[in-house]
DNA sequence: CTTCATCGTAACCATTTGGTAACTATAGCA
DNA sequence: TGCTATAGTTACCAAATGGTTACGATGAAG
């Protein structure tokens, strides 16, 4: 990787995957979750995509993967401290997006439509 | 575009291009900038990429493009109010990335290397 | 011996994204 | 006539990203 042009890129590189913010928000709001549960909540994500994104998040030290040696297998994911520290990034990201969605919904009902 | 899974995606869709955060930060910190200046500061961005990203930002209402009818032509870009409102998103993004870079630099000099 | 539940992987493909290099337009200037 | 500076476009290409489908492993339950 060559130099970053500004520090935001380092952050975006870690949360930029298609499902990563959804995953991080889910784990932040609902606490540790098993794979199957995330699969349902984040539908229509596929098992492959979910696994892939989770792997990358784990490699970046943002989440922790715990396997319970049962049958059938059970795997639970949760935020690490570093992952939790992302909350201060995700919150504004979420708030700004919400404002945008609200503004769009408003515009829909305006008379000048 | 289908439904968002969470509101962060709407935000990321707008700032997610390779040079967009750099552009937004530049305009936020240094004020309005002409094309040529941005080209130099954001080097090694190419004219094509810069134009493309600027166009998308303009289409999303985040920046304003002003052409001065001179020869040779002069074009200046600046943040709109909506673009300025992104500051509260970009700042944490930037701060988190900086912390990460600092931590990495620290680890380099640690004895347990 | 087949089925189920759970999590993961492999092979393959389509789209999106980022990038290079060459071209356009215009008026001044030598 | 031909060069300069500024901003942008066009054609083309390579890499990254996201997705579908089918398959593997395991032991309990029927």
mmCIF file of C-alpha atoms (C1' of nucleotides) in Angstrom:
data_model
loop_
_atom_site.group_PDB
_atom_site.id
_atom_site.type_symbol
_atom_site.label_atom_id
_atom_site.label_comp_id
_atom_site.label_asym_id
_atom_site.label_seq_id
_atom_site.Cartn_x
_atom_site.Cartn_y
_atom_site.Cartn_z
ATOM 1 C CA UNK A 1 0.000 0.000 0.000
ATOM 2 C CA UNK A 2 1.398 3.421 -0.862
ATOM 3 C CA UNK A 3 1.094 6.477 1.328
ATOM 4 C CA UNK A 4 -2.314 7.755 2.253
ATOM 5 C CA UNK A 5 -3.295 11.143 0.983
ATOM 6 C CA UNK A 6 -5.163 11.776 4.169
ATOM 7 C CA UNK A 7 -5.901 9.751 7.284
ATOM 8 C CA UNK A 8 -9.532 9.109 6.437
ATOM 9 C CA UNK A 9 -8.453 6.552 3.890
ATOM 10 C CA UNK A 10 -7.019 4.273 6.535
ATOM 11 C CA UNK A 11 -10.388 4.278 8.270
ATOM 12 C CA UNK A 12 -12.420 3.825 5.098
ATOM 13 C CA UNK A 13 -10.242 0.930 4.075
ATOM 14 C CA UNK A 14 -11.373 -0.886 7.203
ATOM 15 C CA UNK A 15 -15.069 -0.101 7.203
ATOM 16 C CA UNK A 16 -15.534 0.209 3.447
ATOM 17 C CA UNK A 17 -16.740 -3.282 2.566
ATOM 18 C CA UNK A 18 -20.344 -3.589 1.505
ATOM 19 C CA UNK A 19 -21.560 -5.159 4.757
ATOM 20 C CA UNK A 20 -18.998 -3.956 7.251
ATOM 21 C CA UNK A 21 -20.781 -0.984 8.730
ATOM 22 C CA UNK A 22 -23.942 -3.041 9.034
ATOM 23 C CA UNK A 23 -21.989 -5.747 10.844
ATOM 24 C CA UNK A 24 -20.233 -3.317 13.152
ATOM 25 C CA UNK A 25 -23.467 -1.509 13.980
ATOM 26 C CA UNK A 26 -25.244 -4.773 14.639
ATOM 27 C CA UNK A 27 -22.552 -6.016 16.998
ATOM 28 C CA UNK A 28 -22.408 -2.621 18.657
ATOM 29 C CA UNK A 29 -26.133 -2.403 19.250
ATOM 30 C CA UNK A 30 -27.080 -6.016 19.912
ATOM 31 C CA UNK A 31 -23.869 -7.369 21.400
ATOM 32 C CA UNK A 32 -22.211 -10.664 20.405
ATOM 33 C CA UNK A 33 -24.026 -12.560 17.665
ATOM 34 C CA UNK A 34 -23.774 -16.036 16.190
ATOM 35 C CA UNK A 35 -23.237 -16.423 12.480
ATOM 36 C CA UNK A 36 -26.731 -17.670 11.774
ATOM 37 C CA UNK A 37 -28.362 -14.781 13.551
ATOM 38 C CA UNK A 38 -26.348 -12.236 11.566
ATOM 39 C CA UNK A 39 -27.220 -14.057 8.391
ATOM 40 C CA UNK A 40 -30.904 -13.596 9.175
ATOM 41 C CA UNK A 41 -30.697 -10.012 10.373
ATOM 42 C CA UNK A 42 -28.499 -8.809 7.537
ATOM 43 C CA UNK A 43 -30.501 -10.642 4.897
ATOM 44 C CA UNK A 44 -30.081 -10.766 1.913
ATOM 45 C CA UNK A 45 -26.385 -11.142 2.656
ATOM 46 C CA UNK A 46 -25.040 -14.535 1.634
ATOM 47 C CA UNK A 47 -22.977 -16.857 3.791
ATOM 48 C CA UNK A 48 -19.971 -16.309 1.568
ATOM 49 C CA UNK A 49 -20.115 -12.543 1.734
ATOM 50 C CA UNK A 50 -20.743 -12.546 5.456
ATOM 51 C CA UNK A 51 -17.805 -14.857 6.120
ATOM 52 C CA UNK A 52 -15.573 -12.789 3.881
ATOM 53 C CA UNK A 53 -16.395 -9.491 5.530
ATOM 54 C CA UNK A 54 -16.119 -11.004 9.013
ATOM 55 C CA UNK A 55 -12.706 -12.418 8.160
ATOM 56 C CA UNK A 56 -11.444 -9.049 7.049
ATOM 57 C CA UNK A 57 -12.823 -7.338 10.130
ATOM 58 C CA UNK A 58 -11.155 -9.985 12.279
ATOM 59 C CA UNK A 59 -7.841 -9.560 10.422
ATOM 60 C CA UNK A 60 -8.064 -5.830 11.127
ATOM 61 C CA UNK A 61 -8.591 -6.544 14.806
ATOM 62 C CA UNK A 62 -12.069 -5.047 14.926
ATOM 63 C CA UNK A 63 -14.007 -8.166 15.856
ATOM 64 C CA UNK A 64 -13.341 -11.387 17.716
ATOM 65 C CA UNK A 65 -14.399 -14.812 16.487
ATOM 66 C CA UNK A 66 -15.120 -17.542 18.997
ATOM 67 C CA UNK A 67 -15.846 -21.153 18.043
ATOM 68 C CA UNK A 68 -17.763 -23.397 20.382
ATOM 69 C CA UNK A 69 -16.764 -27.038 19.830
ATOM 70 C CA UNK A 70 -20.290 -28.389 19.641
ATOM 71 C CA UNK A 71 -22.254 -30.227 17.031
ATOM 72 C CA UNK A 72 -23.627 -28.611 15.039
ATOM 73 C CA UNK A 73 -20.863 -26.007 15.310
ATOM 74 C CA UNK A 74 -21.524 -22.607 16.817
ATOM 75 C CA UNK A 75 -19.560 -19.451 16.153
ATOM 76 C CA UNK A 76 -20.030 -16.118 17.851
ATOM 77 C CA UNK A 77 -18.683 -12.758 16.778
ATOM 78 C CA UNK A 78 -18.219 -9.700 18.945
ATOM 79 C CA UNK A 79 -16.492 -6.329 18.875
ATOM 80 C CA UNK A 80 -12.964 -5.941 20.204
ATOM 81 C CA UNK A 81 -11.975 -2.759 22.025
ATOM 82 C CA UNK A 82 -10.694 -1.397 18.748
ATOM 83 C CA UNK A 83 -14.005 -2.252 17.134
ATOM 84 C CA UNK A 84 -15.863 -0.516 19.923
ATOM 85 C CA UNK A 85 -13.721 2.574 19.429
ATOM 86 C CA UNK A 86 -15.169 2.815 15.922
ATOM 87 C CA UNK A 87 -18.502 3.809 17.405
ATOM 88 C CA UNK A 88 -17.445 7.456 17.387
ATOM 89 C CA UNK A 89 -16.942 7.131 13.641
ATOM 90 C CA UNK A 90 -20.048 5.105 12.864
ATOM 91 C CA UNK A 91 -22.434 7.292 14.802
ATOM 92 C CA UNK A 92 -21.899 10.468 12.746
ATOM 93 C CA UNK A 93 -21.852 8.389 9.578
ATOM 94 C CA UNK A 94 -25.218 7.017 10.560
ATOM 95 C CA UNK A 95 -26.634 10.343 11.687
ATOM 96 C CA UNK A 96 -25.687 12.096 8.462
ATOM 97 C CA UNK A 97 -27.202 9.328 6.373
ATOM 98 C CA UNK A 98 -30.396 9.488 8.391
ATOM 99 C CA UNK A 99 -30.673 13.233 7.892
ATOM 100 C CA UNK A 100 -30.272 12.667 4.186
ATOM 101 C CA UNK A 101 -32.991 10.045 4.091
ATOM 102 C CA UNK A 102 -35.319 12.283 6.075
ATOM 103 C CA UNK A 103 -34.683 15.199 3.743
ATOM 104 C CA UNK A 104 -35.453 12.979 0.762
ATOM 105 C CA UNK A 105 -38.676 11.756 2.327
ATOM 106 C CA UNK A 106 -39.706 15.337 3.070
ATOM 107 C CA UNK A 107 -39.035 16.442 -0.501
ATOM 108 C CA UNK A 108 -41.348 13.683 -1.687
ATOM 109 C CA UNK A 109 -44.343 15.183 0.070
ATOM 110 C CA UNK A 110 -43.652 18.814 -0.781
ATOM 111 C CA UNK A 111 -46.232 20.628 -2.910
ATOM 112 C CA UNK A 112 -43.677 21.780 -5.473
ATOM 113 C CA UNK A 113 -43.361 18.184 -6.603
ATOM 114 C CA UNK B 1 -30.673 1.432 -5.811
ATOM 115 C CA UNK B 2 -32.369 -0.945 -3.411
ATOM 116 C CA UNK B 3 -33.048 -0.253 0.241
ATOM 117 C CA UNK B 4 -30.182 0.479 2.561
ATOM 118 C CA UNK B 5 -29.483 -1.973 5.322
ATOM 119 C CA UNK B 6 -28.424 0.868 7.539
ATOM 120 C CA UNK B 7 -28.104 4.622 7.098
ATOM 121 C CA UNK B 8 -24.305 4.635 7.001
ATOM 122 C CA UNK B 9 -24.433 3.280 3.479
ATOM 123 C CA UNK B 10 -26.053 6.418 2.144
ATOM 124 C CA UNK B 11 -23.186 8.441 3.558
ATOM 125 C CA UNK B 12 -20.473 6.089 2.377
ATOM 126 C CA UNK B 13 -21.936 6.076 -1.090
ATOM 127 C CA UNK B 14 -21.276 9.798 -1.273
ATOM 128 C CA UNK B 15 -17.813 9.979 0.256
ATOM 129 C CA UNK B 16 -16.604 6.544 -0.814
ATOM 130 C CA UNK B 17 -14.737 7.397 -4.021
ATOM 131 C CA UNK B 18 -10.989 7.105 -3.950
ATOM 132 C CA UNK B 19 -10.296 10.852 -3.819
ATOM 133 C CA UNK B 20 -13.499 12.209 -2.337
ATOM 134 C CA UNK B 21 -12.521 12.523 1.298
ATOM 135 C CA UNK B 22 -9.240 14.112 0.267
ATOM 136 C CA UNK B 23 -11.128 16.608 -1.890
ATOM 137 C CA UNK B 24 -13.676 17.395 0.799
ATOM 138 C CA UNK B 25 -11.009 17.830 3.453
ATOM 139 C CA UNK B 26 -8.963 20.049 1.184
ATOM 140 C CA UNK B 27 -11.894 22.312 0.385
ATOM 141 C CA UNK B 28 -12.882 22.330 4.035
ATOM 142 C CA UNK B 29 -9.442 23.302 5.280
ATOM 143 C CA UNK B 30 -8.144 25.548 2.513
ATOM 144 C CA UNK B 31 -11.369 27.016 1.160
ATOM 145 C CA UNK B 32 -12.289 27.265 -2.542
ATOM 146 C CA UNK B 33 -9.660 25.862 -4.899
ATOM 147 C CA UNK B 34 -9.090 25.979 -8.660
ATOM 148 C CA UNK B 35 -8.743 22.756 -10.561
ATOM 149 C CA UNK B 36 -5.020 23.132 -11.183
ATOM 150 C CA UNK B 37 -4.257 23.710 -7.541
ATOM 151 C CA UNK B 38 -6.143 20.594 -6.477
ATOM 152 C CA UNK B 39 -4.337 18.640 -9.137
ATOM 153 C CA UNK B 40 -1.030 19.653 -7.596
ATOM 154 C CA UNK B 41 -2.003 19.192 -3.977
ATOM 155 C CA UNK B 42 -3.683 15.839 -4.484
ATOM 156 C CA UNK B 43 -0.912 14.531 -6.718
ATOM 157 C CA UNK B 44 -0.636 11.878 -8.070
ATOM 158 C CA UNK B 45 -4.318 12.168 -8.914
ATOM 159 C CA UNK B 46 -4.902 12.501 -12.665
ATOM 160 C CA UNK B 47 -7.048 15.117 -14.353
ATOM 161 C CA UNK B 48 -9.533 12.488 -15.397
ATOM 162 C CA UNK B 49 -9.968 11.062 -11.925
ATOM 163 C CA UNK B 50 -10.178 14.479 -10.338
ATOM 164 C CA UNK B 51 -12.824 15.633 -12.787
ATOM 165 C CA UNK B 52 -14.787 12.449 -12.298
ATOM 166 C CA UNK B 53 -14.832 12.658 -8.526
ATOM 167 C CA UNK B 54 -15.641 16.364 -8.591
ATOM 168 C CA UNK B 55 -18.534 15.717 -10.946
ATOM 169 C CA UNK B 56 -20.004 13.119 -8.637
ATOM 170 C CA UNK B 57 -19.599 15.364 -5.611
ATOM 171 C CA UNK B 58 -21.299 18.153 -7.509
ATOM 172 C CA UNK B 59 -24.137 15.858 -8.584
ATOM 173 C CA UNK B 60 -24.631 14.940 -4.919
ATOM 174 C CA UNK B 61 -24.814 18.621 -4.025
ATOM 175 C CA UNK B 62 -21.706 18.581 -1.867
ATOM 176 C CA UNK B 63 -19.593 20.991 -3.876
ATOM 177 C CA UNK B 64 -20.184 23.929 -6.200
ATOM 178 C CA UNK B 65 -18.384 24.426 -9.518
ATOM 179 C CA UNK B 66 -17.825 27.915 -10.845
ATOM 180 C CA UNK B 67 -16.400 28.661 -14.277
ATOM 181 C CA UNK B 68 -14.689 31.977 -15.025
ATOM 182 C CA UNK B 69 -15.042 32.826 -18.715
ATOM 183 C CA UNK B 70 -11.396 33.707 -19.253
ATOM 184 C CA UNK B 71 -8.667 32.416 -21.462
ATOM 185 C CA UNK B 72 -7.128 30.137 -20.460
ATOM 186 C CA UNK B 73 -10.226 28.927 -18.600
ATOM 187 C CA UNK B 74 -10.422 28.966 -14.815
ATOM 188 C CA UNK B 75 -12.638 26.779 -12.661
ATOM 189 C CA UNK B 76 -13.045 26.979 -8.918
ATOM 190 C CA UNK B 77 -14.614 24.415 -6.603
ATOM 191 C CA UNK B 78 -15.968 25.013 -3.132
ATOM 192 C CA UNK B 79 -18.097 23.282 -0.514
ATOM 193 C CA UNK B 80 -21.839 23.799 -0.423
ATOM 194 C CA UNK B 81 -23.663 23.935 2.902
ATOM 195 C CA UNK B 82 -24.382 20.262 2.574
ATOM 196 C CA UNK B 83 -20.702 19.638 1.911
ATOM 197 C CA UNK B 84 -19.784 21.660 4.969
ATOM 198 C CA UNK B 85 -22.186 19.624 7.063
ATOM 199 C CA UNK B 86 -20.061 16.591 6.258
ATOM 200 C CA UNK B 87 -17.308 17.946 8.439
ATOM 201 C CA UNK B 88 -18.832 16.258 11.469
ATOM 202 C CA UNK B 89 -18.446 12.967 9.628
ATOM 203 C CA UNK B 90 -14.997 13.565 8.197
ATOM 204 C CA UNK B 91 -13.437 14.719 11.436
ATOM 205 C CA UNK B 92 -13.958 11.467 13.361
ATOM 206 C CA UNK B 93 -13.012 9.501 10.258
ATOM 207 C CA UNK B 94 -9.782 11.446 10.152
ATOM 208 C CA UNK B 95 -9.121 11.239 13.875
ATOM 209 C CA UNK B 96 -9.588 7.482 13.989
ATOM 210 C CA UNK B 97 -7.261 7.002 11.035
ATOM 211 C CA UNK B 98 -4.652 9.187 12.665
ATOM 212 C CA UNK B 99 -4.798 7.213 15.882
ATOM 213 C CA UNK B 100 -4.288 4.074 13.847
ATOM 214 C CA UNK B 101 -1.264 5.491 12.070
ATOM 215 C CA UNK B 102 0.218 6.657 15.356
ATOM 216 C CA UNK B 103 -0.270 3.255 16.914
ATOM 217 C CA UNK B 104 1.441 1.641 13.951
ATOM 218 C CA UNK B 105 4.376 4.014 14.168
ATOM 219 C CA UNK B 106 4.701 3.327 17.887
ATOM 220 C CA UNK B 107 4.696 -0.438 17.349
ATOM 221 C CA UNK B 108 7.582 -0.008 14.924
ATOM 222 C CA UNK B 109 9.843 1.400 17.605
ATOM 223 C CA UNK B 110 8.859 -1.002 20.365
ATOM 224 C CA UNK B 111 11.531 -3.333 21.717
ATOM 225 C CA UNK B 112 9.421 -6.451 21.231
ATOM 226 C CA UNK B 113 9.778 -6.042 17.506
ATOM 227 C "C1'" DC C 1 -28.778 -44.731 5.745
ATOM 228 C "C1'" DT C 2 -30.846 -40.462 4.971
ATOM 229 C "C1'" DT C 3 -31.806 -36.003 6.754
ATOM 230 C "C1'" DC C 4 -30.941 -31.882 9.407
ATOM 231 C "C1'" DA C 5 -28.467 -27.923 11.367
ATOM 232 C "C1'" DT C 6 -24.407 -25.072 11.285
ATOM 233 C "C1'" DC C 7 -20.500 -22.843 9.295
ATOM 234 C "C1'" DG C 8 -17.374 -22.643 5.882
ATOM 235 C "C1'" DT C 9 -15.055 -23.166 1.062
ATOM 236 C "C1'" DA C 10 -14.312 -23.496 -4.142
ATOM 237 C "C1'" DA C 11 -15.175 -22.456 -8.894
ATOM 238 C "C1'" DC C 12 -16.898 -19.301 -11.602
ATOM 239 C "C1'" DC C 13 -18.861 -14.892 -13.427
ATOM 240 C "C1'" DA C 14 -20.535 -9.802 -13.908
ATOM 241 C "C1'" DT C 15 -20.040 -5.238 -12.530
ATOM 242 C "C1'" DT C 16 -17.695 -1.453 -10.731
ATOM 243 C "C1'" DT C 17 -13.704 1.102 -10.056
ATOM 244 C "C1'" DG C 18 -9.389 3.170 -10.957
ATOM 245 C "C1'" DG C 19 -5.866 4.137 -14.226
ATOM 246 C "C1'" DT C 20 -2.999 5.512 -18.807
ATOM 247 C "C1'" DA C 21 -2.433 7.921 -22.896
ATOM 248 C "C1'" DA C 22 -3.821 10.637 -26.450
ATOM 249 C "C1'" DC C 23 -7.006 14.129 -28.037
ATOM 250 C "C1'" DT C 24 -10.059 18.820 -28.050
ATOM 251 C "C1'" DA C 25 -10.754 23.898 -27.429
ATOM 252 C "C1'" DT C 26 -9.178 28.741 -27.008
ATOM 253 C "C1'" DA C 27 -6.603 33.298 -27.145
ATOM 254 C "C1'" DG C 28 -2.120 35.264 -26.443
ATOM 255 C "C1'" DC C 29 2.522 35.458 -27.890
ATOM 256 C "C1'" DA C 30 7.012 34.808 -30.484
ATOM 257 C "C1'" DT D 1 2.813 29.063 -38.102
ATOM 258 C "C1'" DG D 2 3.412 26.811 -33.927
ATOM 259 C "C1'" DC D 3 3.840 26.874 -28.843
ATOM 260 C "C1'" DT D 4 1.757 27.804 -24.118
ATOM 261 C "C1'" DA D 5 -1.622 27.234 -20.358
ATOM 262 C "C1'" DT D 6 -6.028 25.488 -18.501
ATOM 263 C "C1'" DA D 7 -9.747 22.225 -18.100
ATOM 264 C "C1'" DG D 8 -11.940 18.519 -19.863
ATOM 265 C "C1'" DT D 9 -13.015 14.212 -22.821
ATOM 266 C "C1'" DT D 10 -12.391 9.751 -25.243
ATOM 267 C "C1'" DA D 11 -10.962 5.038 -25.936
ATOM 268 C "C1'" DC D 12 -9.157 1.495 -23.908
ATOM 269 C "C1'" DC D 13 -7.490 -1.637 -20.177
ATOM 270 C "C1'" DA D 14 -6.527 -4.006 -15.472
ATOM 271 C "C1'" DA D 15 -7.798 -4.859 -10.878
ATOM 272 C "C1'" DA D 16 -10.997 -5.026 -7.187
ATOM 273 C "C1'" DT D 17 -15.487 -6.124 -5.627
ATOM 274 C "C1'" DG D 18 -19.736 -8.455 -5.089
ATOM 275 C "C1'" DG D 19 -22.541 -12.277 -6.253
ATOM 276 C "C1'" DT D 20 -24.460 -17.303 -7.501
ATOM 277 C "C1'" DT D 21 -24.216 -22.031 -7.076
ATOM 278 C "C1'" DA D 22 -22.756 -26.135 -5.517
ATOM 279 C "C1'" DC D 23 -20.007 -28.712 -2.276
ATOM 280 C "C1'" DG D 24 -17.584 -30.406 2.447
ATOM 281 C "C1'" DA D 25 -17.565 -31.603 7.347
ATOM 282 C "C1'" DT D 26 -19.820 -33.201 11.583
ATOM 283 C "C1'" DG D 27 -22.684 -35.963 14.788
ATOM 284 C "C1'" DA D 28 -27.460 -36.336 16.440
ATOM 285 C "C1'" DA D 29 -32.168 -37.692 15.309
ATOM 286 C "C1'" DG D 30 -35.569 -40.402 12.713
#
